[in-house]
């Protein structure tokens, strides 16, 4: 329940930030100017002019209707209109999301839950583990003593001059940093672990057996 509430809060926060931080105005202005300038130049640059210099060798068909330019203009302007709608999807246009209905319904459902449905509880039903008092774990006591993916560097056991001096002074061997969840202190190289049996689901049973 808490995870679902946290996820709902994150989604609402993302929606609020998306609606609060708009797209910079410079981006939209650049797109509008670029598209319209391109077709203004294409209106004159794609015309076929009738000249008398290369008439005997001319094989170009004079196109009276620029079909490809019309298609490009339709697609580009259409995509730009779609982008304008996507800039504010929570607006008041007919194609935008109906946020007023969603907000009103959620508010009405919330008031109904608090005011009218607080004593209307569903009847409890037994799940498959209703009568299970001692969960049988899927591993043994020996497997519980093993480290799961221990993170040990490649040079953890590499002897150094400092280790030799320390060993000669205090009589202790080289040590390494333990990254397991059982201890965060400096453990010896032997890594002796004393298992602790606990009750509860996912651990050992009440009688101490695996």
PDB file of C-alpha atoms in Angstrom:
ATOM      1  CA  UNK A   1       0.000   0.000   0.000  1.00  0.00           C
ATOM      2  CA  UNK A   2       2.781   2.424   0.876  1.00  0.00           C
ATOM      3  CA  UNK A   3       4.615   1.594  -2.349  1.00  0.00           C
ATOM      4  CA  UNK A   4       1.493   2.298  -4.421  1.00  0.00           C
ATOM      5  CA  UNK A   5       0.962   5.590  -2.596  1.00  0.00           C
ATOM      6  CA  UNK A   6       4.586   6.555  -3.192  1.00  0.00           C
ATOM      7  CA  UNK A   7       4.293   5.684  -6.889  1.00  0.00           C
ATOM      8  CA  UNK A   8       1.084   7.716  -7.171  1.00  0.00           C
ATOM      9  CA  UNK A   9       2.784  10.688  -5.500  1.00  0.00           C
ATOM     10  CA  UNK A  10       5.736  10.445  -7.895  1.00  0.00           C
ATOM     11  CA  UNK A  11       3.406  10.352 -10.910  1.00  0.00           C
ATOM     12  CA  UNK A  12       1.489  13.393  -9.667  1.00  0.00           C
ATOM     13  CA  UNK A  13       4.767  15.236  -9.059  1.00  0.00           C
ATOM     14  CA  UNK A  14       5.987  14.443 -12.583  1.00  0.00           C
ATOM     15  CA  UNK A  15       2.707  15.681 -14.022  1.00  0.00           C
ATOM     16  CA  UNK A  16       2.957  18.874 -11.970  1.00  0.00           C
ATOM     17  CA  UNK A  17       6.531  19.520 -13.092  1.00  0.00           C
ATOM     18  CA  UNK A  18       5.616  18.829 -16.715  1.00  0.00           C
ATOM     19  CA  UNK A  19       2.799  21.360 -16.523  1.00  0.00           C
ATOM     20  CA  UNK A  20       4.825  23.860 -14.487  1.00  0.00           C
ATOM     21  CA  UNK A  21       8.031  23.965 -16.582  1.00  0.00           C
ATOM     22  CA  UNK A  22       7.109  24.892 -20.180  1.00  0.00           C
ATOM     23  CA  UNK A  23       9.184  24.384 -23.291  1.00  0.00           C
ATOM     24  CA  UNK A  24      11.515  27.361 -23.838  1.00  0.00           C
ATOM     25  CA  UNK A  25      10.025  29.952 -26.162  1.00  0.00           C
ATOM     26  CA  UNK A  26      13.189  30.072 -28.262  1.00  0.00           C
ATOM     27  CA  UNK A  27      12.714  26.483 -29.459  1.00  0.00           C
ATOM     28  CA  UNK A  28       9.211  27.122 -30.765  1.00  0.00           C
ATOM     29  CA  UNK A  29      10.229  30.373 -32.451  1.00  0.00           C
ATOM     30  CA  UNK A  30      13.178  28.716 -34.194  1.00  0.00           C
ATOM     31  CA  UNK A  31      10.951  25.919 -35.528  1.00  0.00           C
ATOM     32  CA  UNK A  32       8.305  28.335 -36.806  1.00  0.00           C
ATOM     33  CA  UNK A  33      10.829  30.622 -38.499  1.00  0.00           C
ATOM     34  CA  UNK A  34      12.801  27.717 -40.004  1.00  0.00           C
ATOM     35  CA  UNK A  35       9.766  25.968 -41.514  1.00  0.00           C
ATOM     36  CA  UNK A  36       8.199  29.092 -42.946  1.00  0.00           C
ATOM     37  CA  UNK A  37      11.514  30.435 -44.295  1.00  0.00           C
ATOM     38  CA  UNK A  38      12.227  27.098 -45.972  1.00  0.00           C
ATOM     39  CA  UNK A  39       8.946  27.089 -47.872  1.00  0.00           C
ATOM     40  CA  UNK A  40       9.252  30.793 -48.725  1.00  0.00           C
ATOM     41  CA  UNK A  41      12.578  30.058 -50.419  1.00  0.00           C
ATOM     42  CA  UNK A  42      11.234  26.829 -51.978  1.00  0.00           C
ATOM     43  CA  UNK A  43       8.349  28.771 -53.519  1.00  0.00           C
ATOM     44  CA  UNK A  44      10.816  30.584 -55.793  1.00  0.00           C
ATOM     45  CA  UNK A  45      13.692  28.117 -55.896  1.00  0.00           C
ATOM     46  CA  UNK A  46      11.694  25.149 -57.231  1.00  0.00           C
ATOM     47  CA  UNK A  47      10.123  26.955 -60.169  1.00  0.00           C
ATOM     48  CA  UNK A  48      11.071  25.875 -63.667  1.00  0.00           C
ATOM     49  CA  UNK A  49      11.945  28.930 -65.756  1.00  0.00           C
ATOM     50  CA  UNK A  50      11.553  28.934 -69.536  1.00  0.00           C
ATOM     51  CA  UNK A  51      14.816  30.092 -71.106  1.00  0.00           C
ATOM     52  CA  UNK A  52      15.983  30.168 -74.734  1.00  0.00           C
ATOM     53  CA  UNK A  53      19.632  29.289 -74.073  1.00  0.00           C
ATOM     54  CA  UNK A  54      19.358  25.479 -73.951  1.00  0.00           C
ATOM     55  CA  UNK A  55      16.101  24.928 -75.810  1.00  0.00           C
ATOM     56  CA  UNK A  56      17.533  22.500 -78.457  1.00  0.00           C
ATOM     57  CA  UNK A  57      19.068  20.292 -75.719  1.00  0.00           C
ATOM     58  CA  UNK A  58      16.275  20.730 -73.174  1.00  0.00           C
ATOM     59  CA  UNK A  59      14.712  17.498 -71.859  1.00  0.00           C
ATOM     60  CA  UNK A  60      13.236  18.840 -68.629  1.00  0.00           C
ATOM     61  CA  UNK A  61       9.473  18.705 -68.372  1.00  0.00           C
ATOM     62  CA  UNK A  62       8.042  21.955 -67.120  1.00  0.00           C
ATOM     63  CA  UNK A  63       6.009  21.149 -63.987  1.00  0.00           C
ATOM     64  CA  UNK A  64       3.097  23.524 -63.618  1.00  0.00           C
ATOM     65  CA  UNK A  65       1.992  22.018 -60.279  1.00  0.00           C
ATOM     66  CA  UNK A  66       4.797  21.390 -57.702  1.00  0.00           C
ATOM     67  CA  UNK A  67       3.418  18.138 -56.289  1.00  0.00           C
ATOM     68  CA  UNK A  68       6.368  17.246 -54.026  1.00  0.00           C
ATOM     69  CA  UNK A  69       6.534  20.750 -52.592  1.00  0.00           C
ATOM     70  CA  UNK A  70       2.833  20.648 -51.762  1.00  0.00           C
ATOM     71  CA  UNK A  71       3.260  17.278 -50.011  1.00  0.00           C
ATOM     72  CA  UNK A  72       6.228  18.552 -48.019  1.00  0.00           C
ATOM     73  CA  UNK A  73       4.334  21.673 -47.012  1.00  0.00           C
ATOM     74  CA  UNK A  74       1.352  19.600 -45.864  1.00  0.00           C
ATOM     75  CA  UNK A  75       3.467  17.173 -43.815  1.00  0.00           C
ATOM     76  CA  UNK A  76       5.738  19.769 -42.227  1.00  0.00           C
ATOM     77  CA  UNK A  77       2.946  22.157 -41.281  1.00  0.00           C
ATOM     78  CA  UNK A  78       0.878  19.235 -39.966  1.00  0.00           C
ATOM     79  CA  UNK A  79       3.748  18.000 -37.788  1.00  0.00           C
ATOM     80  CA  UNK A  80       4.281  21.522 -36.508  1.00  0.00           C
ATOM     81  CA  UNK A  81       0.606  21.830 -35.555  1.00  0.00           C
ATOM     82  CA  UNK A  82       0.822  18.514 -33.694  1.00  0.00           C
ATOM     83  CA  UNK A  83       3.899  19.786 -31.847  1.00  0.00           C
ATOM     84  CA  UNK A  84       1.998  22.936 -30.863  1.00  0.00           C
ATOM     85  CA  UNK A  85      -0.738  20.787 -29.312  1.00  0.00           C
ATOM     86  CA  UNK A  86       1.825  18.658 -27.474  1.00  0.00           C
ATOM     87  CA  UNK A  87       3.331  21.772 -25.909  1.00  0.00           C
ATOM     88  CA  UNK A  88       0.274  22.067 -23.665  1.00  0.00           C
ATOM     89  CA  UNK A  89      -1.559  18.723 -23.521  1.00  0.00           C
ATOM     90  CA  UNK A  90      -3.503  19.858 -20.440  1.00  0.00           C
ATOM     91  CA  UNK A  91      -5.098  22.839 -22.151  1.00  0.00           C
ATOM     92  CA  UNK A  92      -8.733  23.612 -22.856  1.00  0.00           C
ATOM     93  CA  UNK A  93      -8.852  22.549 -26.507  1.00  0.00           C
ATOM     94  CA  UNK A  94     -11.064  19.712 -27.703  1.00  0.00           C
ATOM     95  CA  UNK A  95      -8.086  17.488 -28.446  1.00  0.00           C
ATOM     96  CA  UNK A  96      -6.451  17.940 -25.031  1.00  0.00           C
ATOM     97  CA  UNK A  97      -6.845  15.736 -21.991  1.00  0.00           C
ATOM     98  CA  UNK A  98     -10.035  16.203 -20.025  1.00  0.00           C
ATOM     99  CA  UNK A  99      -8.347  17.129 -16.757  1.00  0.00           C
ATOM    100  CA  UNK A 100     -11.375  18.825 -15.225  1.00  0.00           C
ATOM    101  CA  UNK A 101     -13.381  15.611 -15.335  1.00  0.00           C
ATOM    102  CA  UNK A 102     -10.496  13.611 -13.846  1.00  0.00           C
ATOM    103  CA  UNK A 103      -9.966  16.093 -11.014  1.00  0.00           C
ATOM    104  CA  UNK A 104     -13.683  16.348 -10.223  1.00  0.00           C
ATOM    105  CA  UNK A 105     -14.128  12.585 -10.191  1.00  0.00           C
ATOM    106  CA  UNK A 106     -11.091  11.979  -7.968  1.00  0.00           C
ATOM    107  CA  UNK A 107     -12.288  14.684  -5.578  1.00  0.00           C
ATOM    108  CA  UNK A 108     -15.775  13.184  -5.477  1.00  0.00           C
ATOM    109  CA  UNK A 109     -14.447   9.664  -4.879  1.00  0.00           C
ATOM    110  CA  UNK A 110     -12.143  10.936  -2.118  1.00  0.00           C
ATOM    111  CA  UNK A 111     -15.006  12.705  -0.327  1.00  0.00           C
ATOM    112  CA  UNK A 112     -17.182   9.617  -0.722  1.00  0.00           C
ATOM    113  CA  UNK A 113     -14.528   7.397   0.848  1.00  0.00           C
ATOM    114  CA  UNK A 114     -14.010   9.725   3.797  1.00  0.00           C
ATOM    115  CA  UNK A 115     -17.645  10.706   4.447  1.00  0.00           C
ATOM    116  CA  UNK A 116     -19.795   7.717   3.432  1.00  0.00           C
ATOM    117  CA  UNK A 117     -17.700   4.590   2.929  1.00  0.00           C
ATOM    118  CA  UNK A 118     -15.496   4.603   6.023  1.00  0.00           C
ATOM    119  CA  UNK A 119     -17.527   1.766   7.707  1.00  0.00           C
ATOM    120  CA  UNK A 120     -18.118  -0.242   4.545  1.00  0.00           C
ATOM    121  CA  UNK A 121     -15.215  -2.664   4.756  1.00  0.00           C
ATOM    122  CA  UNK A 122     -14.792  -5.711   2.511  1.00  0.00           C
ATOM    123  CA  UNK A 123     -15.097  -9.112   4.149  1.00  0.00           C
ATOM    124  CA  UNK A 124     -11.703 -10.758   4.792  1.00  0.00           C
ATOM    125  CA  UNK A 125     -10.859 -13.829   2.766  1.00  0.00           C
ATOM    126  CA  UNK A 126      -8.333 -16.515   3.546  1.00  0.00           C
ATOM    127  CA  UNK A 127      -5.246 -16.620   1.401  1.00  0.00           C
ATOM    128  CA  UNK A 128      -3.245 -19.818   0.684  1.00  0.00           C
ATOM    129  CA  UNK A 129      -0.953 -19.062   3.664  1.00  0.00           C
ATOM    130  CA  UNK A 130      -3.713 -18.293   6.192  1.00  0.00           C
ATOM    131  CA  UNK A 131      -3.089 -21.362   8.405  1.00  0.00           C
ATOM    132  CA  UNK A 132       0.692 -21.436   7.964  1.00  0.00           C
ATOM    133  CA  UNK A 133       2.393 -20.465  11.232  1.00  0.00           C
ATOM    134  CA  UNK A 134       5.970 -21.500  10.434  1.00  0.00           C
ATOM    135  CA  UNK A 135       7.252 -20.732   6.967  1.00  0.00           C
ATOM    136  CA  UNK A 136       9.532 -23.308   5.416  1.00  0.00           C
ATOM    137  CA  UNK A 137      12.485 -21.518   3.910  1.00  0.00           C
ATOM    138  CA  UNK A 138      13.956 -22.619   0.586  1.00  0.00           C
ATOM    139  CA  UNK A 139      17.555 -22.820   1.774  1.00  0.00           C
ATOM    140  CA  UNK A 140      19.570 -24.626   4.416  1.00  0.00           C
ATOM    141  CA  UNK A 141      21.498 -23.268   7.359  1.00  0.00           C
ATOM    142  CA  UNK A 142      24.765 -23.813   5.473  1.00  0.00           C
ATOM    143  CA  UNK A 143      23.506 -21.753   2.543  1.00  0.00           C
ATOM    144  CA  UNK A 144      22.474 -18.956   4.908  1.00  0.00           C
ATOM    145  CA  UNK A 145      26.073 -18.591   6.072  1.00  0.00           C
ATOM    146  CA  UNK A 146      27.380 -17.897   2.580  1.00  0.00           C
ATOM    147  CA  UNK A 147      27.898 -14.389   1.293  1.00  0.00           C
ATOM    148  CA  UNK A 148      25.631 -13.382  -1.566  1.00  0.00           C
ATOM    149  CA  UNK A 149      27.722 -11.758  -4.293  1.00  0.00           C
ATOM    150  CA  UNK A 150      30.566 -10.552  -2.071  1.00  0.00           C
ATOM    151  CA  UNK A 151      32.278  -7.504  -3.533  1.00  0.00           C
ATOM    152  CA  UNK A 152      35.981  -8.143  -3.076  1.00  0.00           C
ATOM    153  CA  UNK A 153      38.616  -6.300  -5.057  1.00  0.00           C
ATOM    154  CA  UNK A 154      41.176  -8.139  -7.148  1.00  0.00           C
ATOM    155  CA  UNK A 155      44.021  -6.853  -4.942  1.00  0.00           C
ATOM    156  CA  UNK A 156      42.320  -7.540  -1.591  1.00  0.00           C
ATOM    157  CA  UNK A 157      44.718 -10.342  -0.652  1.00  0.00           C
ATOM    158  CA  UNK A 158      47.798  -8.872  -2.302  1.00  0.00           C
ATOM    159  CA  UNK A 159      50.524  -8.562   0.371  1.00  0.00           C
ATOM    160  CA  UNK A 160      52.205  -5.184   0.669  1.00  0.00           C
ATOM    161  CA  UNK A 161      55.123  -3.814   2.626  1.00  0.00           C
ATOM    162  CA  UNK A 162      52.734  -2.145   5.061  1.00  0.00           C
ATOM    163  CA  UNK A 163      51.053  -5.486   5.808  1.00  0.00           C
ATOM    164  CA  UNK A 164      54.421  -7.123   6.431  1.00  0.00           C
ATOM    165  CA  UNK A 165      55.449  -4.388   8.874  1.00  0.00           C
ATOM    166  CA  UNK A 166      52.103  -4.537  10.672  1.00  0.00           C
ATOM    167  CA  UNK A 167      52.242  -8.332  10.852  1.00  0.00           C
ATOM    168  CA  UNK A 168      55.727  -8.213  12.339  1.00  0.00           C
ATOM    169  CA  UNK A 169      54.656  -5.614  14.930  1.00  0.00           C
ATOM    170  CA  UNK A 170      51.294  -6.966  16.093  1.00  0.00           C
ATOM    171  CA  UNK A 171      51.391 -10.525  14.815  1.00  0.00           C
ATOM    172  CA  UNK A 172      48.179 -10.230  12.778  1.00  0.00           C
ATOM    173  CA  UNK A 173      47.659 -11.187   9.165  1.00  0.00           C
ATOM    174  CA  UNK A 174      46.361  -9.092   6.291  1.00  0.00           C
ATOM    175  CA  UNK A 175      42.748  -8.017   6.515  1.00  0.00           C
ATOM    176  CA  UNK A 176      40.147  -7.003   4.002  1.00  0.00           C
ATOM    177  CA  UNK A 177      37.017  -4.915   4.014  1.00  0.00           C
ATOM    178  CA  UNK A 178      33.833  -6.963   4.391  1.00  0.00           C
ATOM    179  CA  UNK A 179      30.911  -5.835   2.236  1.00  0.00           C
ATOM    180  CA  UNK A 180      28.384  -8.373   3.429  1.00  0.00           C
ATOM    181  CA  UNK A 181      25.275  -7.381   5.320  1.00  0.00           C
ATOM    182  CA  UNK A 182      26.341  -9.221   8.480  1.00  0.00           C
ATOM    183  CA  UNK A 183      29.147  -6.878   9.484  1.00  0.00           C
ATOM    184  CA  UNK A 184      30.583  -3.562   8.411  1.00  0.00           C
ATOM    185  CA  UNK A 185      33.801  -3.841  10.418  1.00  0.00           C
ATOM    186  CA  UNK A 186      37.187  -5.035   9.293  1.00  0.00           C
ATOM    187  CA  UNK A 187      37.072  -8.826   9.185  1.00  0.00           C
ATOM    188  CA  UNK A 188      39.995 -11.178   9.166  1.00  0.00           C
ATOM    189  CA  UNK A 189      40.936 -13.236   6.154  1.00  0.00           C
ATOM    190  CA  UNK A 190      39.355 -16.347   7.644  1.00  0.00           C
ATOM    191  CA  UNK A 191      35.905 -14.654   7.645  1.00  0.00           C
ATOM    192  CA  UNK A 192      34.381 -16.648  10.488  1.00  0.00           C
ATOM    193  CA  UNK A 193      30.602 -16.142  10.617  1.00  0.00           C
ATOM    194  CA  UNK A 194      28.436 -17.206  13.531  1.00  0.00           C
ATOM    195  CA  UNK A 195      24.875 -17.928  12.314  1.00  0.00           C
ATOM    196  CA  UNK A 196      22.013 -16.459  14.307  1.00  0.00           C
ATOM    197  CA  UNK A 197      18.685 -18.255  14.084  1.00  0.00           C
ATOM    198  CA  UNK A 198      15.631 -16.019  14.107  1.00  0.00           C
ATOM    199  CA  UNK A 199      11.919 -16.533  13.887  1.00  0.00           C
ATOM    200  CA  UNK A 200       9.679 -15.113  11.237  1.00  0.00           C
ATOM    201  CA  UNK A 201       8.779 -15.661   7.579  1.00  0.00           C
ATOM    202  CA  UNK A 202      11.678 -15.888   5.173  1.00  0.00           C
ATOM    203  CA  UNK A 203      14.084 -16.949   7.976  1.00  0.00           C
ATOM    204  CA  UNK A 204      14.472 -20.011  10.162  1.00  0.00           C
ATOM    205  CA  UNK A 205      11.547 -21.765  11.794  1.00  0.00           C
ATOM    206  CA  UNK A 206      10.582 -21.509  15.404  1.00  0.00           C
ATOM    207  CA  UNK A 207      12.283 -24.770  16.286  1.00  0.00           C
ATOM    208  CA  UNK A 208      15.567 -23.664  14.728  1.00  0.00           C
ATOM    209  CA  UNK A 209      15.448 -26.065  11.781  1.00  0.00           C
ATOM    210  CA  UNK A 210      15.920 -24.884   8.209  1.00  0.00           C
TER     211      UNK A 210
END
